[in-house]
Structures are given as C-alpha cells and as structure tokens.
C-alpha cells in the first residue's frame, strides 16, 4: 500500500445514551460523497462497526488503504486512526454502529471478569476490513442489527446488544486465528507497529485518566523510556501526553456536568484534577468557558469538542 502524505487527525467524540451499549447512525444523512477534500484521519471514543450498502472508494485503516464497495463491513477499535473517501462524484451509502465494547462484554460475561477482558482485548486487537463475500454471514448480522435499531420495536435494544455481542465474539475468534496463523499478519515494522503502539497508549490513558496518572506510568505501560515516549507521542499526535490526558479528563467532566448535579469540586476529583483551580483553568482552555457557565448551556458540548483537532506529524 502506498504511503500517505502528512495529515492531521481529529478526535470525533460520541456520547452513548445512558444505559445503552450501542449508538446507531442510520438514514439518508450517511448517503454522501465521503471525504469531500477533507485530508485527515480521525478516531473515536467507541468501537465503530460500519456497513457499506453501495458506492466505491478508499477506506484508510491506520497505515493501509482498501478499496470498498457495497456489501462490505468494517470493525474499527476505539482510538484507531481511519477515514473514508468516496471516489470523485460517487455517492456512497454507509451506516454505523458505535459500541461500548467494555460495557457490552462485561455485561455478557458477568461474573467472568477474565473472560470479558480476553474478549475485549481480542475483539479490539486490530481493525477489520471484510471484503465482499469474505464473511457473508457476519455481514448479514451487521445489516440485521442496523434494521433492528432502525425499526425500534419493543426490546430492540436488548435484541441488538445480544446480536452485536455474538458478532464481536466471532470477531474475537477471527482475530485469534489472525494472530496465531500469521495468514493476515501485518508487518510489525515501521508505521504499522507504531499505530498499534499508539492505540495501546490511548487505551491506557482512557482507562486511567481519573487516577493521578504520570507520564512515566504511561511510558512504562508501553515499555519505553519516558524521554523516548514523550518524543514519540508528541511527534505522532502533535500534542504532549499531558495535553491529551487533559482533553480526555475534560470530556469526562462534561459527562458528569451534563448528567448529574454533583458539585464541580467533586467532578474535578473524579476526573483526575487535584485542585478546583487547575480544573477550571483547563476546562476553560478546552471549552472556552468555566464548568459552571458551561453547565447552564450544555447544548454546546458536542460542537465544541469536535473543534479540538489533534495533529499528526507522521506520514501514513
């Protein structure tokens, strides 16, 4: 696959409806000419399952480009860089499911924590592009979940979550075989290795942002020296590790501000800030207002978060 020129990457944040594990993006809005001269990759805070009904173009998953057409699907872990570009003048129809993988697997494997962790790790170990006809049964399952979510009949959430859990169990199994046989093994040299490493690092930050996390802790989890880690992270993301941790903490704070009436000082502590002054200063830096002021007008949340671009210095 050809290398890409330098691009920026954007964090596109979605808010899962309370008590649910699946968010569906369906309908005519997703019939479009994807890309429209937008030359950057993006990543999400949830796993993305996409299904292409029609159209042709290029989907980029980390370091690799794939030609897509109708009848194909993708499974993209959270924090995994990707983008979709339709051929010039081509209207493509996609629909998407965003999945709280951790919540879903923990619910499915209740009482079996080790099993849940294993399935989470395997299901999100790589991005999957399923060419047309490769896994027809699994493609049909994705379409069925889309239709269930679209129709919204009684118990549709429970039915959809059960089917998605089954689908992801199959993905976990396929990824196990992928890793063991080497049949589809990607090169672990250069950019591919770095892409997987950064996905691990972003996952680690997501899991530990509420703690008094240190850059040295993250570097240790990645088996890197702190100096090398800072240089690698900053080069890849064009922002420091601390700036990224701050962004994740502010996103979490917005959720608490929106969904609870807890005091700002309590929310600050839950999101990893040691003092109110530090929380207020960092919140204003990202959101353009104080937590108290923002709480009075939460409708601006998604729009402001989506303006926060993360630039990458690495070529794809």
Short mmCIF file of C-alpha atoms in Angstrom, two decimals:
data_model
loop_
_atom_site.label_atom_id
_atom_site.label_comp_id
_atom_site.label_asym_id
_atom_site.label_seq_id
_atom_site.Cartn_x
_atom_site.Cartn_y
_atom_site.Cartn_z
CA UNK A 1 0.00 0.00 0.00
CA UNK A 2 1.20 3.50 -0.82
CA UNK A 3 2.30 5.81 1.97
CA UNK A 4 0.13 8.83 2.71
CA UNK A 5 1.28 12.39 2.92
CA UNK A 6 1.22 14.09 6.29
CA UNK A 7 -2.27 14.59 7.70
CA UNK A 8 -3.90 15.83 10.83
CA UNK A 9 -6.12 13.62 12.93
CA UNK A 10 -9.37 14.57 14.61
CA UNK A 11 -10.92 13.06 17.74
CA UNK A 12 -14.63 12.63 16.98
CA UNK A 13 -16.37 12.10 20.28
CA UNK A 14 -19.77 10.43 20.64
CA UNK A 15 -21.99 10.34 23.71
CA UNK A 16 -23.63 6.98 24.37
CA UNK A 17 -27.29 7.18 25.50
CA UNK A 18 -27.46 6.44 29.21
CA UNK A 19 -27.86 2.74 30.00
CA UNK A 20 -27.17 1.66 26.42
CA UNK A 21 -24.25 -0.09 24.76
CA UNK A 22 -24.99 0.72 21.10
CA UNK A 23 -25.42 4.02 19.26
CA UNK A 24 -26.70 3.72 15.66
CA UNK A 25 -26.06 6.31 12.94
CA UNK A 26 -28.61 5.49 10.25
CA UNK A 27 -30.50 7.02 7.38
CA UNK A 28 -30.11 9.42 4.48
CA UNK A 29 -27.55 11.57 6.25
CA UNK A 30 -24.99 8.82 5.63
CA UNK A 31 -25.58 8.76 1.87
CA UNK A 32 -22.90 11.12 0.69
CA UNK A 33 -19.64 11.63 -1.14
CA UNK A 34 -17.34 10.79 1.75
CA UNK A 35 -14.18 12.81 2.17
CA UNK A 36 -15.13 15.95 0.24
CA UNK A 37 -11.49 17.07 0.10
CA UNK A 38 -11.01 16.57 3.88
CA UNK A 39 -7.43 15.38 4.10
CA UNK A 40 -7.18 13.96 7.62
CA UNK A 41 -7.73 10.84 9.65
CA UNK A 42 -9.93 10.59 12.74
CA UNK A 43 -10.62 8.31 15.67
CA UNK A 44 -13.47 7.74 18.13
CA UNK A 45 -14.07 7.02 21.81
CA UNK A 46 -16.10 3.89 20.94
CA UNK A 47 -15.65 0.92 18.62
CA UNK A 48 -17.14 1.58 15.19
CA UNK A 49 -18.86 -1.07 13.06
CA UNK A 50 -19.62 0.21 9.56
CA UNK A 51 -21.59 -1.36 6.72
CA UNK A 52 -21.40 -0.17 3.10
CA UNK A 53 -24.62 -0.68 1.12
CA UNK A 54 -23.39 0.89 -2.11
CA UNK A 55 -20.72 3.12 -3.58
CA UNK A 56 -16.99 2.82 -4.15
CA UNK A 57 -13.88 4.49 -2.80
CA UNK A 58 -10.96 4.11 -0.42
CA UNK A 59 -11.10 3.37 3.29
CA UNK A 60 -7.92 4.01 5.22
CA UNK A 61 -7.27 1.96 8.36
CA UNK A 62 -4.12 3.14 10.10
CA UNK A 63 -1.37 2.57 7.56
CA UNK A 64 -3.35 0.77 4.89
CA UNK A 65 -5.77 1.65 2.09
CA UNK A 66 -8.55 -0.67 0.94
CA UNK A 67 -10.94 -0.35 -2.00
CA UNK A 68 -14.50 -0.54 -0.69
CA UNK A 69 -17.81 -1.29 -2.41
CA UNK A 70 -21.31 -2.32 -1.43
CA UNK A 71 -21.68 -5.42 0.73
CA UNK A 72 -18.55 -4.87 2.83
CA UNK A 73 -18.14 -4.04 6.51
CA UNK A 74 -15.50 -2.72 8.88
CA UNK A 75 -14.79 -3.15 12.58
CA UNK A 76 -12.60 -0.34 13.92
CA UNK A 77 -11.43 -0.27 17.56
CA UNK A 78 -11.72 2.94 19.55
CA UNK A 79 -8.71 5.22 19.25
CA UNK A 80 -7.80 3.71 15.86
CA UNK A 81 -6.99 6.20 13.10
CA UNK A 82 -9.08 5.84 9.93
CA UNK A 83 -11.07 7.67 7.28
CA UNK A 84 -13.38 7.02 4.31
CA UNK A 85 -13.14 8.69 0.91
CA UNK A 86 -15.63 8.04 -1.90
CA UNK A 87 -14.42 8.11 -5.48
CA UNK A 88 -14.88 11.55 -7.08
CA UNK A 89 -18.53 12.10 -7.94
CA UNK A 90 -19.54 8.83 -6.28
CA UNK A 91 -22.31 8.77 -3.69
CA UNK A 92 -21.66 6.08 -1.08
CA UNK A 93 -24.14 4.74 1.45
CA UNK A 94 -22.80 3.67 4.82
CA UNK A 95 -24.41 3.14 8.21
CA UNK A 96 -22.67 2.80 11.54
CA UNK A 97 -22.91 1.26 14.98
CA UNK A 98 -20.83 2.66 17.82
CA UNK A 99 -20.34 0.10 20.56
CA UNK A 100 -19.32 0.38 24.21
CA UNK A 101 -17.20 -2.74 23.91
CA UNK A 102 -16.11 -2.86 27.54
CA UNK A 103 -19.62 -2.37 28.87
CA UNK A 104 -21.12 -4.91 26.48
CA UNK A 105 -18.55 -7.64 27.13
CA UNK A 106 -18.66 -7.12 30.90
CA UNK A 107 -22.44 -7.46 30.79
CA UNK A 108 -22.26 -10.55 28.60
CA UNK A 109 -19.56 -12.19 30.72
CA UNK A 110 -20.97 -11.18 34.11
CA UNK A 111 -19.06 -12.96 36.85
CA UNK A 112 -16.28 -13.94 34.44
CA UNK A 113 -14.01 -10.89 34.52
CA UNK A 114 -11.04 -12.66 32.97
CA UNK A 115 -13.15 -13.89 30.08
CA UNK A 116 -14.54 -10.41 29.45
CA UNK A 117 -11.05 -8.89 29.42
CA UNK A 118 -9.84 -11.54 26.98
CA UNK A 119 -12.71 -10.90 24.56
CA UNK A 120 -12.26 -7.13 24.80
CA UNK A 121 -8.56 -7.46 24.02
CA UNK A 122 -9.08 -9.81 21.08
CA UNK A 123 -12.07 -8.01 19.56
CA UNK A 124 -10.15 -4.72 19.54
CA UNK A 125 -6.71 -6.07 18.66
CA UNK A 126 -6.87 -4.83 15.05
CA UNK A 127 -9.07 -3.05 12.56
CA UNK A 128 -11.01 -5.37 10.25
CA UNK A 129 -11.97 -4.73 6.64
CA UNK A 130 -14.20 -7.55 5.38
CA UNK A 131 -14.18 -7.70 1.60
CA UNK A 132 -17.41 -8.56 -0.19
CA UNK A 133 -18.21 -12.25 0.14
CA UNK A 134 -15.50 -12.91 2.72
CA UNK A 135 -17.81 -13.37 5.72
CA UNK A 136 -21.34 -13.22 4.26
CA UNK A 137 -22.99 -14.49 7.46
CA UNK A 138 -21.33 -11.82 9.57
CA UNK A 139 -22.20 -9.13 7.02
CA UNK A 140 -25.84 -10.21 7.23
CA UNK A 141 -25.68 -9.96 11.03
CA UNK A 142 -24.47 -6.36 10.84
CA UNK A 143 -27.31 -5.47 8.45
CA UNK A 144 -29.82 -7.16 10.74
CA UNK A 145 -28.69 -5.10 13.73
CA UNK A 146 -29.00 -1.93 11.63
CA UNK A 147 -32.58 -2.85 10.74
CA UNK A 148 -33.46 -3.71 14.36
CA UNK A 149 -32.16 -0.34 15.52
CA UNK A 150 -33.99 1.40 12.67
CA UNK A 151 -37.37 -0.22 13.42
CA UNK A 152 -37.14 0.32 17.18
CA UNK A 153 -39.64 -2.35 18.16
CA UNK A 154 -40.14 -3.45 21.77
CA UNK A 155 -36.95 -4.90 23.30
CA UNK A 156 -34.95 -3.79 20.26
CA UNK A 157 -32.02 -2.63 22.38
CA UNK A 158 -31.75 -5.99 24.13
CA UNK A 159 -32.01 -7.87 20.83
CA UNK A 160 -29.43 -5.65 19.12
CA UNK A 161 -26.97 -5.89 22.02
CA UNK A 162 -27.24 -9.69 22.01
CA UNK A 163 -26.56 -9.88 18.28
CA UNK A 164 -23.65 -7.43 18.48
CA UNK A 165 -22.14 -9.39 21.36
CA UNK A 166 -22.36 -12.57 19.28
CA UNK A 167 -20.87 -10.78 16.27
CA UNK A 168 -17.95 -9.45 18.31
CA UNK A 169 -17.32 -12.89 19.79
CA UNK A 170 -16.83 -14.06 16.19
CA UNK A 171 -14.51 -11.11 15.51
CA UNK A 172 -12.50 -12.02 18.62
CA UNK A 173 -12.22 -15.59 17.33
CA UNK A 174 -11.15 -14.41 13.87
CA UNK A 175 -8.56 -12.11 15.42
CA UNK A 176 -7.17 -15.00 17.46
CA UNK A 177 -6.69 -17.02 14.28
CA UNK A 178 -5.27 -13.96 12.52
CA UNK A 179 -2.64 -13.57 15.21
CA UNK A 180 -1.74 -17.23 15.54
CA UNK A 181 -1.62 -18.32 11.91
CA UNK A 182 0.04 -15.22 10.51
CA UNK A 183 -2.09 -15.57 7.39
CA UNK A 184 -3.24 -11.98 7.57
CA UNK A 185 -0.46 -10.70 9.78
CA UNK A 186 0.52 -7.13 9.00
CA UNK A 187 4.10 -6.04 9.09
CA UNK A 188 5.23 -5.15 12.58
CA UNK A 189 7.90 -2.83 11.19
CA UNK A 190 7.69 0.93 10.98
CA UNK A 191 4.34 2.65 10.87
CA UNK A 192 2.12 -0.39 11.48
CA UNK A 193 3.89 -1.17 14.72
CA UNK A 194 3.69 2.47 15.78
CA UNK A 195 -0.02 2.63 15.01
CA UNK A 196 -0.76 -0.36 17.23
CA UNK A 197 1.50 1.00 19.96
CA UNK A 198 -0.30 4.34 19.97
CA UNK A 199 -3.68 2.62 20.10
CA UNK A 200 -2.48 0.79 23.23
CA UNK A 201 -1.26 4.05 24.75
CA UNK A 202 -4.54 5.88 24.09
CA UNK A 203 -6.46 2.96 25.59
CA UNK A 204 -4.25 3.10 28.68
CA UNK A 205 -4.97 6.81 29.13
CA UNK A 206 -8.71 6.20 28.72
CA UNK A 207 -8.59 3.54 31.44
CA UNK A 208 -6.50 5.56 33.93
CA UNK A 209 -7.27 9.26 33.36
CA UNK A 210 -9.19 9.53 36.65
CA UNK A 211 -6.13 8.45 38.61
CA UNK A 212 -3.08 10.60 39.45
CA UNK A 213 -1.52 9.33 36.24
CA UNK A 214 2.06 10.27 35.38
CA UNK A 215 3.75 10.31 32.01
CA UNK A 216 6.28 7.85 33.41
CA UNK A 217 3.42 5.43 34.13
CA UNK A 218 2.22 5.56 30.54
CA UNK A 219 5.76 5.15 29.22
CA UNK A 220 6.21 2.10 31.43
CA UNK A 221 2.99 0.54 30.13
CA UNK A 222 4.38 0.95 26.59
CA UNK A 223 7.80 -0.43 27.60
CA UNK A 224 9.52 2.83 26.63
CA UNK A 225 11.76 5.28 28.40
CA UNK A 226 9.97 8.47 29.42
CA UNK A 227 12.10 10.60 27.10
CA UNK A 228 11.51 8.36 24.10
CA UNK A 229 7.81 8.11 24.92
CA UNK A 230 7.35 11.90 25.12
CA UNK A 231 9.12 12.36 21.80
CA UNK A 232 7.18 9.59 20.07
CA UNK A 233 3.78 10.68 21.41
CA UNK A 234 4.32 14.35 20.58
CA UNK A 235 5.56 13.54 17.08
CA UNK A 236 2.64 11.23 16.38
CA UNK A 237 -0.12 13.40 17.90
CA UNK A 238 1.43 16.86 17.64
CA UNK A 239 0.45 17.46 21.27
CA UNK A 240 2.04 16.46 24.53
CA UNK A 241 0.85 13.45 26.56
CA UNK A 242 -0.34 15.80 29.30
CA UNK A 243 -2.41 17.83 26.84
CA UNK A 244 -4.11 14.67 25.64
CA UNK A 245 -4.79 13.46 29.19
CA UNK A 246 -6.29 16.87 29.87
CA UNK A 247 -8.61 16.54 26.88
CA UNK A 248 -9.87 13.13 28.00
CA UNK A 249 -10.45 14.42 31.53
CA UNK A 250 -12.42 17.42 30.28
CA UNK A 251 -14.63 15.16 28.15
CA UNK A 252 -15.37 13.03 31.20
CA UNK A 253 -16.11 16.14 33.24
CA UNK A 254 -18.62 17.27 30.63
CA UNK A 255 -20.48 13.98 31.01
CA UNK A 256 -20.72 14.43 34.79
CA UNK A 257 -21.77 18.07 34.43
CA UNK A 258 -24.46 17.12 31.96
CA UNK A 259 -25.85 14.04 33.70
CA UNK A 260 -25.50 14.82 37.42
CA UNK A 261 -25.96 17.67 39.88
CA UNK A 262 -22.74 16.88 41.72
CA UNK A 263 -20.64 19.85 42.85
CA UNK A 264 -17.93 20.96 40.45
CA UNK A 265 -15.29 20.18 43.08
CA UNK A 266 -16.45 16.55 43.27
CA UNK A 267 -16.47 16.20 39.50
CA UNK A 268 -12.96 17.66 39.31
CA UNK A 269 -11.69 14.96 41.66
CA UNK A 270 -13.46 12.17 39.77
CA UNK A 271 -11.82 13.31 36.54
CA UNK A 272 -8.28 13.33 37.90
CA UNK A 273 -7.83 17.02 38.77
CA UNK A 274 -6.21 17.64 42.15
CA UNK A 275 -7.50 21.21 42.65
CA UNK A 276 -10.52 23.22 41.52
CA UNK A 277 -8.32 25.97 40.15
CA UNK A 278 -6.48 23.52 37.89
CA UNK A 279 -9.80 22.05 36.73
CA UNK A 280 -11.31 25.46 35.99
CA UNK A 281 -8.24 26.64 34.12
CA UNK A 282 -8.01 23.54 31.94
CA UNK A 283 -11.77 23.40 31.33
CA UNK A 284 -11.78 26.99 30.09
CA UNK A 285 -8.80 26.25 27.84
CA UNK A 286 -10.65 23.43 26.05
CA UNK A 287 -14.29 24.53 26.23
CA UNK A 288 -13.90 28.31 26.20
CA UNK A 289 -15.91 28.80 29.39
CA UNK A 290 -15.97 27.73 33.04
CA UNK A 291 -17.60 24.46 34.19
CA UNK A 292 -20.37 26.40 35.96
CA UNK A 293 -21.12 28.53 32.90
CA UNK A 294 -20.98 25.51 30.58
CA UNK A 295 -23.38 23.57 32.75
CA UNK A 296 -26.02 26.21 32.09
CA UNK A 297 -25.76 25.70 28.32
CA UNK A 298 -24.79 22.07 27.69
CA UNK A 299 -26.19 22.11 24.17
CA UNK A 300 -22.82 23.43 23.00
CA UNK A 301 -20.93 20.36 24.19
CA UNK A 302 -20.56 18.20 21.09
CA UNK A 303 -19.94 21.13 18.78
CA UNK A 304 -17.08 22.45 20.91
CA UNK A 305 -15.45 19.07 21.46
CA UNK A 306 -15.40 18.37 17.73
CA UNK A 307 -13.40 21.54 17.13
CA UNK A 308 -10.49 20.10 19.10
CA UNK A 309 -8.10 18.84 16.41
CA UNK A 310 -5.12 16.61 17.14
CA UNK A 311 -2.42 16.98 14.52
CA UNK A 312 -0.12 14.16 13.50
CA UNK A 313 3.39 14.71 12.23
CA UNK A 314 3.79 11.13 10.99
CA UNK A 315 3.08 10.23 7.36
CA UNK A 316 0.55 7.47 6.84
#
